[in-house]
CSV table of C-alpha atoms in Angstrom, one decimal:
chain,number,residue,atom,x,y,z
C,84,MET,CA,0.0,3.8,13.2
C,85,GLN,CA,-0.4,4.7,9.6
C,86,ASN,CA,-1.5,2.3,6.8
C,87,VAL,CA,0.3,2.7,3.5
C,88,ILE,CA,-0.4,1.1,0.1
C,89,MET,CA,2.7,1.3,-2.1
C,90,THR,CA,3.3,1.1,-5.8
C,91,GLY,CA,6.4,2.3,-7.6
C,92,PHE,CA,9.4,1.8,-9.9
C,93,TYR,CA,12.4,-0.3,-9.2
C,94,THR,CA,11.2,-2.8,-6.7
C,95,ASP,CA,14.8,-3.8,-5.9
C,96,GLN,CA,15.9,-0.2,-5.1
C,97,CYS,CA,13.5,2.6,-4.3
C,98,VAL,CA,10.5,0.5,-3.3
C,99,SER,CA,12.6,-1.9,-1.2
C,100,ALA,CA,14.3,1.0,0.7
C,101,SER,CA,11.1,2.9,1.2
C,102,ALA,CA,9.3,-0.2,2.5
C,103,ARG,CA,12.0,-0.8,5.1
C,104,ASP,CA,12.1,2.8,6.1
C,105,LEU,CA,8.3,3.1,6.4
C,106,THR,CA,8.0,-0.1,8.4
C,107,ASP,CA,10.9,0.9,10.7
C,108,LEU,CA,9.0,4.2,11.3
C,109,GLY,CA,5.9,2.3,12.4
C,110,SER,CA,3.7,2.2,9.3
C,111,ARG,CA,1.8,-0.9,8.2
C,112,LEU,CA,2.6,-1.3,4.6
C,113,THR,CA,1.0,-3.2,1.7
C,114,LEU,CA,2.7,-3.5,-1.6
C,115,VAL,CA,0.7,-3.9,-4.8
C,116,ASP,CA,3.1,-6.3,-6.4
C,117,ASP,CA,1.8,-6.0,-10.0
C,118,ALA,CA,2.0,-2.2,-9.8
C,119,MET,CA,5.8,-2.0,-9.6
C,120,GLY,CA,8.8,-3.5,-11.4
C,121,ALA,CA,12.5,-3.7,-11.8
C,122,MET,CA,15.0,-4.0,-14.7
C,123,SER,CA,14.2,-7.7,-14.9
C,124,PRO,CA,11.4,-10.0,-13.7
C,125,GLU,CA,14.0,-11.9,-11.6
C,126,TRP,CA,15.1,-8.7,-9.8
C,127,HIS,CA,11.5,-7.8,-9.1
C,128,GLN,CA,10.7,-11.2,-7.7
C,129,ASN,CA,13.9,-11.3,-5.6
C,130,ALA,CA,13.2,-7.9,-4.1
C,131,LEU,CA,9.6,-8.9,-3.3
C,132,GLN,CA,10.8,-12.1,-1.6
C,133,SER,CA,13.4,-10.2,0.5
C,134,ILE,CA,10.8,-7.8,1.9
C,135,ARG,CA,7.6,-9.9,2.0
C,136,LYS,CA,6.3,-11.0,5.4
C,137,ARG,CA,9.3,-9.4,7.2
C,138,TYR,CA,8.5,-5.8,6.3
C,139,THR,CA,5.3,-5.8,4.4
C,140,ASN,CA,2.3,-7.6,3.0
C,141,SER,CA,2.0,-8.1,-0.7
C,142,GLU,CA,-1.3,-8.1,-2.6
C,143,SER,CA,-2.4,-8.3,-6.2
C,144,PRO,CA,-4.6,-5.5,-7.6
C,145,GLU,CA,-7.5,-7.9,-7.5
C,146,GLU,CA,-7.0,-8.4,-3.8
C,147,ILE,CA,-6.4,-4.7,-2.9
C,148,LEU,CA,-9.2,-3.1,-4.9
C,149,PRO,CA,-12.1,-4.3,-2.7
C,150,CYS,CA,-10.2,-3.0,0.3
C,151,LEU,CA,-9.9,0.4,-1.3
C,152,ASP,CA,-13.6,0.4,-2.1
C,153,GLN,CA,-14.3,-0.2,1.6
C,154,ILE,CA,-12.0,2.6,2.7
C,155,ALA,CA,-13.6,5.0,0.2
C,156,ALA,CA,-17.1,4.0,1.4
C,157,LYS,CA,-16.1,4.7,5.0
C,158,LEU,CA,-14.5,8.0,4.2
C,159,THR,CA,-17.6,9.1,2.2
C,160,LYS,CA,-19.9,8.0,5.0
C,161,LYS,CA,-17.8,9.9,7.6
C,162,LYS,CA,-17.8,13.0,5.5
C,163,ARG,CA,-21.5,13.0,4.9
C,164,GLY,CA,-22.2,12.4,8.6
C,165,TRP,CA,-20.0,15.2,9.6
C,166,LEU,CA,-21.6,17.7,7.2
C,167,SER,CA,-25.1,16.7,8.0
C,168,GLY,CA,-24.7,16.4,11.7
C,169,ARG,CA,-22.7,19.6,12.4
C,170,HIS,CA,-24.2,22.0,9.9
C,171,GLY,CA,-27.7,20.7,9.8
C,172,ARG,CA,-27.8,19.8,6.1
């Protein structure tokens, strides 16, 4: 299973369709709701309501940034471990 963090344009169109498709294909999806929009705030909110909890989680940038920091730290640690362990550096 793949984890995906999504931002984008047109929450009510492209983002909504992509969220449904990715979830149907087995991905775990998180939307950064402040990093997308629609032609009106109402369309944006309605689209988020239609896909939240059924297809995806929705987070604010303040909630998602600490998670991204943790992922980056894990990736950096793995990369260093691989280089130092395998090549003797």
